[in-house]
Coordinates of N, CA, C and O in Angstrom, one line a residue:
X6 N -9.1 -23.3 3.8 CA -9.7 -22.5 2.8 C -8.6 -21.9 1.9 O -7.8 -21.2 2.4
X7 N -8.6 -22.1 0.6 CA -7.7 -21.5 -0.3 C -8.4 -20.2 -0.9 O -9.5 -20.3 -1.4
X8 N -7.6 -19.1 -0.7 CA -8.1 -17.8 -1.2 C -7.8 -17.6 -2.7 O -6.5 -17.9 -3.0
X9 N -8.7 -17.3 -3.5 CA -8.3 -17.1 -5.0 C -8.2 -15.6 -5.1 O -9.2 -14.9 -5.6
X10 N -7.1 -15.1 -4.8 CA -6.8 -13.7 -4.9 C -5.8 -13.4 -6.0 O -4.8 -14.1 -6.2
X11 N -6.1 -12.5 -6.8 CA -5.3 -12.0 -8.0 C -4.8 -10.6 -7.7 O -5.5 -9.7 -7.2
X12 N -3.7 -10.3 -8.1 CA -3.0 -9.0 -8.0 C -2.9 -8.4 -9.5 O -2.5 -9.0 -10.2
X13 N -3.1 -7.1 -9.5 CA -3.0 -6.4 -10.8 C -2.6 -4.8 -10.5 O -3.0 -4.4 -9.4
X14 N -2.1 -4.2 -11.5 CA -2.0 -2.8 -11.4 C -3.4 -2.1 -11.4 O -4.3 -2.6 -12.2
X15 N -3.6 -1.2 -10.6 CA -4.9 -0.4 -10.3 C -5.2 0.2 -11.7 O -4.3 0.8 -12.4
X16 N -6.5 0.3 -12.0 CA -7.0 1.0 -13.1 C -7.9 2.3 -12.7 O -8.3 2.3 -11.4
X17 N -7.9 3.1 -13.5 CA -8.6 4.4 -13.1 C -10.0 4.2 -12.5 O -10.3 4.8 -11.6
X18 N -10.7 3.2 -13.1 CA -12.1 2.9 -12.5 C -12.0 2.3 -11.1 O -13.1 2.1 -10.4
X19 N -10.8 1.9 -10.7 CA -10.7 1.4 -9.3 C -10.5 2.5 -8.3 O -10.6 2.2 -7.0
X20 N -10.3 3.7 -8.6 CA -9.9 4.7 -7.7 C -11.0 5.0 -6.7 O -10.6 5.2 -5.5
X21 N -12.3 5.1 -7.0 CA -13.3 5.3 -6.0 C -13.2 4.2 -4.8 O -13.2 4.4 -3.7
X22 N -13.0 2.9 -5.3 CA -13.0 1.8 -4.3 C -11.6 1.9 -3.5 O -11.7 1.7 -2.2
X23 N -10.6 2.3 -4.1 CA -9.3 2.4 -3.4 C -9.4 3.6 -2.3 O -9.0 3.3 -1.1
X24 N -10.0 4.7 -2.6 CA -10.1 5.8 -1.6 C -11.1 5.4 -0.6 O -10.9 5.7 0.7
X25 N -12.1 4.6 -0.9 CA -13.1 4.1 0.1 C -12.3 3.3 1.2 O -12.6 3.4 2.3
X26 N -11.6 2.4 0.7 CA -10.8 1.5 1.6 C -9.8 2.3 2.4 O -9.7 2.1 3.6
X27 N -9.2 3.3 1.8 CA -8.2 4.1 2.5 C -8.8 4.9 3.7 O -8.3 5.2 4.7
X28 N -10.1 5.3 3.4 CA -10.9 6.3 4.3 C -11.6 5.4 5.4 O -12.2 5.9 6.3
X29 N -11.6 4.0 5.3 CA -12.4 3.1 6.1 C -11.7 2.7 7.4 O -11.6 1.5 7.6
X30 N -11.2 3.6 8.1 CA -10.7 3.4 9.5 C -10.5 4.6 10.2 O -10.7 5.7 9.7
X31 N -10.2 4.6 11.5 CA -10.2 5.8 12.3 C -9.3 6.8 11.8 O -9.6 8.1 11.8
X32 N -8.0 6.5 11.5 CA -7.1 7.5 11.1 C -7.3 7.9 9.6 O -7.2 9.1 9.3
X33 N -7.8 6.9 8.8 CA -8.2 7.3 7.5 C -9.3 8.4 7.3 O -9.3 9.2 6.4
X34 N -10.3 8.2 8.1 CA -11.4 9.1 8.0 C -10.9 10.5 8.4 O -11.6 11.5 7.9
X35 N -9.8 10.7 9.1 CA -9.3 12.0 9.4 C -8.6 12.7 8.3 O -8.4 13.9 8.2
X36 N -8.0 11.9 7.4 CA -7.2 12.5 6.4 C -7.6 12.2 4.9 O -7.1 12.8 4.0
X37 N -8.6 11.3 4.7 CA -9.1 11.1 3.3 C -10.4 11.8 3.1 O -11.1 12.0 4.2
X38 N -10.8 11.9 1.9 CA -12.1 12.5 1.5 C -12.8 11.5 0.6 O -12.7 11.8 -0.6
X39 N -13.5 10.6 1.0 CA -14.2 9.7 0.2 C -15.6 10.3 0.0 O -16.5 10.3 0.9
X40 N -15.7 10.9 -1.2 CA -17.0 11.5 -1.6 C -17.1 11.5 -3.1 O -16.0 11.2 -3.7
X41 N -18.3 11.5 -3.6 CA -18.5 11.4 -5.1 C -19.0 12.7 -5.5 O -20.0 13.2 -5.0
X42 N -18.3 13.3 -6.5 CA -17.2 12.8 -7.1 C -15.9 13.0 -6.2 O -16.0 13.8 -5.3
X43 N -14.9 12.2 -6.4 CA -13.7 12.3 -5.7 C -13.0 13.6 -5.9 O -13.1 14.1 -7.0
X44 N -12.4 14.2 -4.9 CA -11.5 15.5 -5.1 C -10.5 15.2 -6.3 O -10.0 14.0 -6.4
X45 N -10.3 16.2 -7.1 CA -9.3 16.0 -8.1 C -8.0 15.7 -7.8 O -7.3 15.0 -8.5
X46 N -7.5 15.9 -6.5 CA -6.2 15.6 -6.1 C -6.0 14.0 -6.2 O -4.9 13.7 -6.5
X47 N -7.0 13.3 -6.0 CA -6.7 11.8 -6.1 C -6.6 11.4 -7.5 O -5.7 10.6 -7.8
X48 N -7.3 12.0 -8.5 CA -7.1 11.7 -9.9 C -5.7 12.1 -10.4 O -4.9 11.4 -11.1
X49 N -5.2 13.3 -9.9 CA -3.9 13.8 -10.3 C -2.8 12.8 -9.7 O -1.8 12.5 -10.3
X50 N -2.9 12.4 -8.4 CA -2.0 11.5 -7.7 C -2.0 10.1 -8.6 O -0.9 9.5 -8.8
X51 N -3.1 9.6 -8.9 CA -3.3 8.4 -9.6 C -2.5 8.5 -10.9 O -1.8 7.5 -11.2
X52 N -2.7 9.5 -11.6 CA -2.0 9.8 -12.9 C -0.5 9.8 -12.7 O 0.2 9.2 -13.5
X53 N -0.1 10.5 -11.7 CA 1.4 10.6 -11.5 C 2.0 9.2 -11.2 O 3.1 8.9 -11.6
X54 N 1.2 8.4 -10.4 CA 1.7 7.1 -10.0 C 1.8 6.2 -11.3 O 2.8 5.5 -11.5
X55 N 0.7 6.3 -12.0 CA 0.7 5.5 -13.3 C 1.8 5.8 -14.2 O 2.2 4.9 -14.9
X56 N 2.1 7.2 -14.4 CA 3.1 7.6 -15.3 C 4.6 7.3 -14.8 O 5.5 7.5 -15.6
X57 N 4.7 7.0 -13.6 CA 6.0 6.7 -13.0 C 6.5 5.2 -12.9 O 5.8 4.5 -12.3
X58 N 7.5 4.9 -13.7 CA 7.9 3.5 -13.8 C 8.3 2.9 -12.3 O 8.5 1.7 -12.3
X59 N 8.7 3.8 -11.5 CA 9.1 3.3 -10.1 C 8.1 3.4 -9.1 O 8.3 3.3 -7.9
X60 N 6.8 3.5 -9.5 CA 5.7 3.4 -8.6 C 4.6 2.4 -9.2 O 4.4 2.4 -10.4
X61 N 4.1 1.6 -8.3 CA 3.0 0.7 -8.7 C 1.9 0.7 -7.6 O 2.1 0.6 -6.5
X62 N 0.7 1.1 -8.2 CA -0.5 1.1 -7.3 C -1.1 -0.3 -7.6 O -1.6 -0.5 -8.7
X63 N -1.1 -1.2 -6.6 CA -1.6 -2.6 -6.8 C -2.9 -2.9 -6.1 O -2.9 -2.6 -4.9
X64 N -3.8 -3.5 -6.7 CA -5.1 -3.9 -6.0 C -5.1 -5.5 -6.1 O -4.6 -6.2 -6.9
X65 N -5.6 -5.9 -4.9 CA -5.9 -7.3 -4.7 C -7.4 -7.6 -5.1 O -8.2 -6.8 -4.7
X66 N -7.7 -8.6 -5.8 CA -9.1 -8.8 -6.4 C -9.5 -10.2 -6.0 O -8.8 -11.2 -6.1
X67 N -10.9 -10.3 -5.6 CA -11.4 -11.6 -5.4 C -12.5 -11.6 -6.5 O -13.5 -10.9 -6.4
X68 N -12.4 -12.4 -7.5 CA -13.2 -12.2 -8.7 C -13.0 -10.8 -9.3 O -11.9 -10.4 -9.5
X69 N -14.0 -10.2 -9.6 CA -14.0 -8.8 -10.1 C -14.0 -7.7 -9.0 O -14.0 -6.5 -9.2
X70 N -14.1 -8.2 -7.7 CA -14.2 -7.2 -6.6 C -12.8 -6.8 -6.1 O -12.0 -7.7 -5.6
X71 N -12.6 -5.5 -6.0 CA -11.3 -5.0 -5.3 C -11.5 -5.1 -3.9 O -12.4 -4.4 -3.3
X72 N -10.6 -5.8 -3.3 CA -10.6 -6.1 -1.8 C -9.4 -5.6 -1.0 O -9.4 -5.7 0.2
X73 N -8.3 -5.1 -1.8 CA -7.2 -4.7 -1.1 C -6.4 -3.7 -2.1 O -6.6 -3.8 -3.2
X74 N -5.5 -3.0 -1.4 CA -4.7 -2.1 -2.1 C -3.4 -1.7 -1.4 O -3.3 -1.9 -0.2
X75 N -2.4 -1.5 -2.2 CA -1.0 -1.2 -1.6 C -0.2 -0.5 -2.9 O -0.5 -0.7 -3.9
X76 N 0.6 0.5 -2.3 CA 1.5 1.2 -3.3 C 2.9 0.7 -3.1 O 3.3 0.7 -1.9
X77 N 3.5 0.4 -4.1 CA 5.0 0.1 -4.1 C 5.8 1.1 -4.7 O 5.4 1.6 -5.9
X78 N 6.8 1.7 -4.1 CA 7.7 2.6 -4.7 C 9.2 2.0 -4.7 O 9.6 1.6 -3.7
X79 N 9.8 2.0 -5.8 CA 11.1 1.5 -6.0 C 12.0 2.6 -6.0 O 11.9 3.6 -7.0
X80 N 13.1 2.7 -5.1 CA 13.9 3.8 -5.1 C 15.4 3.4 -5.2 O 15.9 2.6 -4.4
X81 N 16.2 4.1 -6.0 CA 17.6 3.8 -6.1 C 18.3 4.6 -5.0 O 17.9 5.7 -4.6
X82 N 19.4 4.1 -4.4 CA 20.1 4.7 -3.4 C 21.6 4.7 -3.6 O 22.0 3.7 -4.1
X83 N 22.3 5.7 -3.1 CA 23.7 5.6 -3.2 C 24.2 4.6 -2.2 O 25.3 3.9 -2.4
X84 N 23.6 4.7 -1.0 CA 24.0 3.8 0.1 C 23.8 2.4 -0.3 O 23.1 2.1 -1.3
X85 N 24.3 1.4 0.5 CA 24.2 0.1 0.2 C 24.8 -0.2 -1.1 O 24.2 -1.1 -2.0
X86 N 25.9 0.5 -1.5 CA 26.6 0.3 -2.7 C 25.7 0.5 -4.0 O 25.7 -0.3 -5.0
X87 N 24.9 1.4 -3.8 CA 24.0 1.8 -5.0 C 22.8 0.9 -5.2 O 22.4 0.7 -6.4
X88 N 22.4 0.2 -4.2 CA 21.3 -0.6 -4.3 C 19.9 0.0 -4.3 O 19.7 1.2 -4.1
X89 N 19.0 -0.8 -4.8 CA 17.6 -0.4 -4.8 C 16.8 -1.0 -3.6 O 17.1 -2.0 -3.2
X90 N 15.8 -0.2 -3.2 CA 14.9 -0.7 -2.1 C 13.5 -0.4 -2.5 O 13.2 0.5 -3.5
X91 N 12.6 -1.1 -2.0 CA 11.1 -0.9 -2.2 C 10.5 -0.4 -0.9 O 10.8 -0.8 0.2
X92 N 9.5 0.5 -1.0 CA 8.8 1.0 0.0 C 7.3 0.6 -0.2 O 6.8 0.8 -1.3
X93 N 6.7 0.0 0.8 CA 5.3 -0.3 0.7 C 4.5 0.8 1.5 O 4.9 1.2 2.6
X94 N 3.4 1.2 0.9 CA 2.7 2.4 1.5 C 1.2 2.1 1.2 O 0.8 1.5 0.2
X95 N 0.3 2.8 2.2 CA -1.1 2.6 1.9 C -1.7 1.3 1.8 O -2.6 1.0 1.0
X96 N -1.3 0.4 2.6 CA -1.9 -1.0 2.6 C -3.2 -1.0 3.3 O -3.4 -0.6 4.4
X97 N -4.3 -1.5 2.6 CA -5.6 -1.6 3.2 C -6.2 -2.9 2.6 O -6.1 -3.2 1.4
X98 N -7.0 -3.5 3.4 CA -7.9 -4.6 2.9 C -9.3 -4.1 3.3 O -9.5 -3.5 4.3
X99 N -10.2 -4.6 2.6 CA -11.7 -4.3 2.7 C -12.1 -4.8 4.1 O -11.7 -5.9 4.6
X100 N -12.8 -4.0 4.9 CA -13.3 -4.4 6.2 C -14.1 -5.7 6.2 O -14.0 -6.5 7.1
X101 N -14.8 -5.9 5.2 CA -15.6 -7.1 5.0 C -14.7 -8.4 4.7 O -15.3 -9.5 4.9
X102 N -13.6 -8.2 4.4 CA -12.7 -9.4 4.0 C -11.5 -9.5 5.1 O -10.8 -10.4 4.9
X103 N -11.4 -8.7 6.1 CA -10.2 -8.9 7.0 C -10.3 -10.2 7.8 O -11.4 -10.7 8.1
X104 N -9.1 -10.6 8.2 CA -9.1 -11.8 9.0 C -9.0 -13.0 8.2 O -9.0 -14.2 8.8
X105 N -8.9 -13.0 6.9 CA -8.8 -14.1 6.1 C -7.5 -14.5 5.5 O -7.2 -15.3 4.7
X106 N -6.5 -13.6 5.9 CA -5.2 -13.8 5.3 C -4.8 -13.0 4.1 O -3.7 -13.2 3.5
X107 N -5.8 -12.2 3.8 CA -5.5 -11.3 2.5 C -4.3 -10.3 2.7 O -3.5 -10.2 1.8
X108 N -4.2 -9.8 3.8 CA -3.1 -8.9 4.1 C -1.8 -9.5 4.1 O -0.8 -9.0 3.4
X109 N -1.8 -10.8 4.5 CA -0.4 -11.5 4.4 C -0.1 -11.8 3.0 O 1.0 -11.6 2.6
X110 N -1.2 -12.2 2.2 CA -0.8 -12.4 0.7 C -0.4 -11.2 0.1 O 0.5 -11.2 -0.8
X111 N -1.1 -10.0 0.4 CA -0.6 -8.8 -0.2 C 0.9 -8.5 0.0 O 1.7 -8.1 -0.8
X112 N 1.3 -8.6 1.3 CA 2.6 -8.3 1.7 C 3.6 -9.4 1.0 O 4.6 -8.9 0.5
X113 N 3.3 -10.6 1.0 CA 4.1 -11.6 0.4 C 4.3 -11.3 -1.1 O 5.4 -11.5 -1.6
X114 N 3.2 -10.8 -1.7 CA 3.3 -10.4 -3.1 C 4.2 -9.3 -3.3 O 5.0 -9.3 -4.2
X115 N 4.1 -8.2 -2.4 CA 5.0 -7.1 -2.5 C 6.4 -7.5 -2.3 O 7.3 -6.9 -3.0
X116 N 6.7 -8.4 -1.5 CA 8.1 -8.8 -1.2 C 8.6 -9.5 -2.4 O 9.7 -9.3 -2.9
X117 N 7.9 -10.4 -3.1 CA 8.2 -11.0 -4.3 C 8.5 -10.1 -5.5 O 9.4 -10.1 -6.3
X118 N 7.6 -9.1 -5.5 CA 7.7 -8.0 -6.5 C 9.1 -7.2 -6.3 O 9.7 -6.9 -7.3
X119 N 9.4 -6.9 -5.1 CA 10.6 -6.2 -4.9 C 11.8 -7.0 -5.3 O 12.8 -6.5 -5.8
X120 N 11.7 -8.3 -5.0 CA 12.8 -9.2 -5.5 C 13.0 -9.2 -7.0 O 14.1 -9.1 -7.5
X121 N 11.8 -9.2 -7.6 CA 11.8 -9.3 -9.0 C 12.5 -7.9 -9.7 O 13.1 -8.0 -10.6
X122 N 12.3 -6.9 -8.9 CA 12.9 -5.5 -9.3 C 14.4 -5.4 -8.9 O 14.9 -4.3 -9.2
X123 N 14.9 -6.4 -8.3 CA 16.2 -6.3 -7.8 C 16.5 -5.6 -6.6 O 17.7 -5.2 -6.3
X124 N 15.6 -5.4 -5.7 CA 15.7 -4.6 -4.5 C 16.4 -5.5 -3.4 O 16.3 -6.7 -3.4
X125 N 17.2 -4.9 -2.6 CA 18.0 -5.6 -1.6 C 17.4 -5.4 -0.3 O 17.5 -6.1 0.7
X126 N 16.3 -4.5 -0.2 CA 15.6 -4.3 1.0 C 14.3 -3.8 0.7 O 14.0 -3.2 -0.2
X127 N 13.3 -4.2 1.6 CA 11.9 -3.6 1.5 C 11.5 -2.9 3.0 O 11.9 -3.5 3.8
X128 N 10.9 -1.8 2.7 CA 10.6 -1.1 4.1 C 9.2 -0.6 4.0 O 8.5 -0.5 3.0
X129 N 8.7 -0.3 5.2 CA 7.4 0.3 5.3 C 7.3 1.0 6.6 O 8.2 0.9 7.5
X130 N 6.3 1.9 6.8 CA 6.1 2.5 8.1 C 4.6 2.2 8.4 O 3.8 1.9 7.6
X131 N 4.4 2.3 9.8 CA 3.0 2.1 10.2 C 2.9 3.2 11.3 O 3.8 3.4 12.1
X132 N 1.7 3.8 11.4 CA 1.4 4.8 12.5 C 1.5 4.1 13.8 O 1.1 3.0 14.0
X133 N 2.1 4.8 14.7 CA 2.2 4.4 16.1 C 0.8 4.1 16.8 O 0.7 3.4 17.8
X134 N -0.2 4.7 16.2 CA -1.5 4.5 16.7 C -2.2 3.2 16.1 O -3.4 2.9 16.5
X135 N -1.4 2.5 15.4 CA -1.9 1.1 14.9 C -1.0 0.0 15.4 O -0.2 -0.7 14.6
X136 N -1.1 -0.3 16.8 CA -0.2 -1.4 17.3 C -0.5 -2.7 16.7 O 0.4 -3.6 16.5
X137 N -1.8 -3.0 16.2 CA -2.0 -4.3 15.6 C -1.3 -4.4 14.4 O -0.9 -5.4 14.0
X138 N -1.2 -3.2 13.6 CA -0.5 -3.4 12.3 C 1.0 -3.6 12.5 O 1.5 -4.4 11.8
X139 N 1.5 -3.0 13.5 CA 2.9 -3.2 13.9 C 3.2 -4.7 14.1 O 4.1 -5.4 13.6
X140 N 2.4 -5.4 14.9 CA 2.5 -6.8 15.2 C 2.3 -7.5 14.0 O 3.1 -8.6 13.8
X141 N 1.4 -7.2 13.1 CA 1.2 -7.9 11.9 C 2.4 -7.9 11.0 O 2.9 -8.9 10.6
X142 N 3.1 -6.8 10.8 CA 4.3 -6.7 10.0 C 5.4 -7.4 10.6 O 6.2 -8.1 10.0
X143 N 5.5 -7.4 11.9 CA 6.6 -8.1 12.7 C 6.4 -9.5 12.5 O 7.4 -10.3 12.3
X144 N 5.2 -10.1 12.5 CA 5.0 -11.5 12.3 C 5.4 -12.0 10.9 O 5.7 -13.1 10.6
X145 N 5.4 -10.9 10.0 CA 5.8 -11.2 8.6 C 7.3 -11.2 8.4 O 7.8 -11.4 7.3
X146 N 8.0 -10.9 9.4 CA 9.4 -10.8 9.3 C 10.1 -9.4 9.3 O 11.3 -9.2 9.3
X147 N 9.3 -8.3 9.3 CA 9.7 -6.9 9.4 C 10.3 -6.7 10.8 O 9.7 -7.2 11.7
X148 N 11.4 -5.8 10.9 CA 11.9 -5.5 12.2 C 11.9 -4.0 12.3 O 12.3 -3.4 11.5
X149 N 11.6 -3.5 13.5 CA 11.6 -2.1 13.8 C 13.0 -1.8 14.2 O 13.5 -1.5 15.3
X150 N 13.9 -1.6 13.1 CA 15.4 -1.4 13.3 C 15.7 0.1 13.3 O 16.9 0.4 13.7
X151 N 14.8 0.9 12.9 CA 15.1 2.3 12.7 C 14.0 3.2 13.4 O 12.8 2.7 13.5
X152 N 14.4 4.4 13.8 CA 13.3 5.3 14.3 C 13.0 6.2 13.1 O 13.9 6.8 12.6
X153 N 11.8 6.3 12.8 CA 11.4 7.1 11.6 C 10.8 8.5 12.2 O 10.2 8.6 13.2
X154 N 11.1 9.5 11.3 CA 10.6 10.8 11.7 C 9.8 11.4 10.4 O 10.2 11.2 9.4
X155 N 8.8 12.2 10.7 CA 8.0 12.9 9.7 C 7.8 14.3 9.9 O 7.7 14.6 11.1
X156 N 7.6 15.1 9.0 CA 7.2 16.5 9.2 C 6.1 16.8 8.2 O 6.4 16.7 7.0
X157 N 5.0 17.3 8.7 CA 3.9 17.8 7.9 C 4.3 19.1 7.2 O 4.7 20.0 7.9
X158 N 4.1 19.3 6.0 CA 4.5 20.5 5.3 C 3.3 21.4 4.9 O 3.5 22.6 4.6
X159 N 2.1 20.7 5.1 CA 0.9 21.5 4.7 C -0.1 21.4 5.9 O -0.3 20.4 6.5

């Protein structure tokens, strides 16, 4: 079966669907607030991402239906001889569409986009409570070469 998936920059009218997908798992339910109307913080974040040329909020669509989302951030570094890298964040596919290879297509699309932007490296993190996600990313060629640390500020 060939999937007819199209990728595009998210539009404001996609925001409800994006938050719905982000909230649709055990960890997401704890940190997201999918309610109507959405909290204003989501609209402000969407606008900041849209206004920043080094951020792209990308949706995967099957026909007119948004079935996936991911955010790409392009970051210049002094290290690696002043190279650029891309960070993938907030990857989700619709629960009704999982297991069809859409996640693989999304990550492959992100890798190609990072190459188009001249990045020498692409990185992502996944929560340690998501071992299936870790295996998924490793199957796509990502390697757990670094130990990552985070600190909640709020």
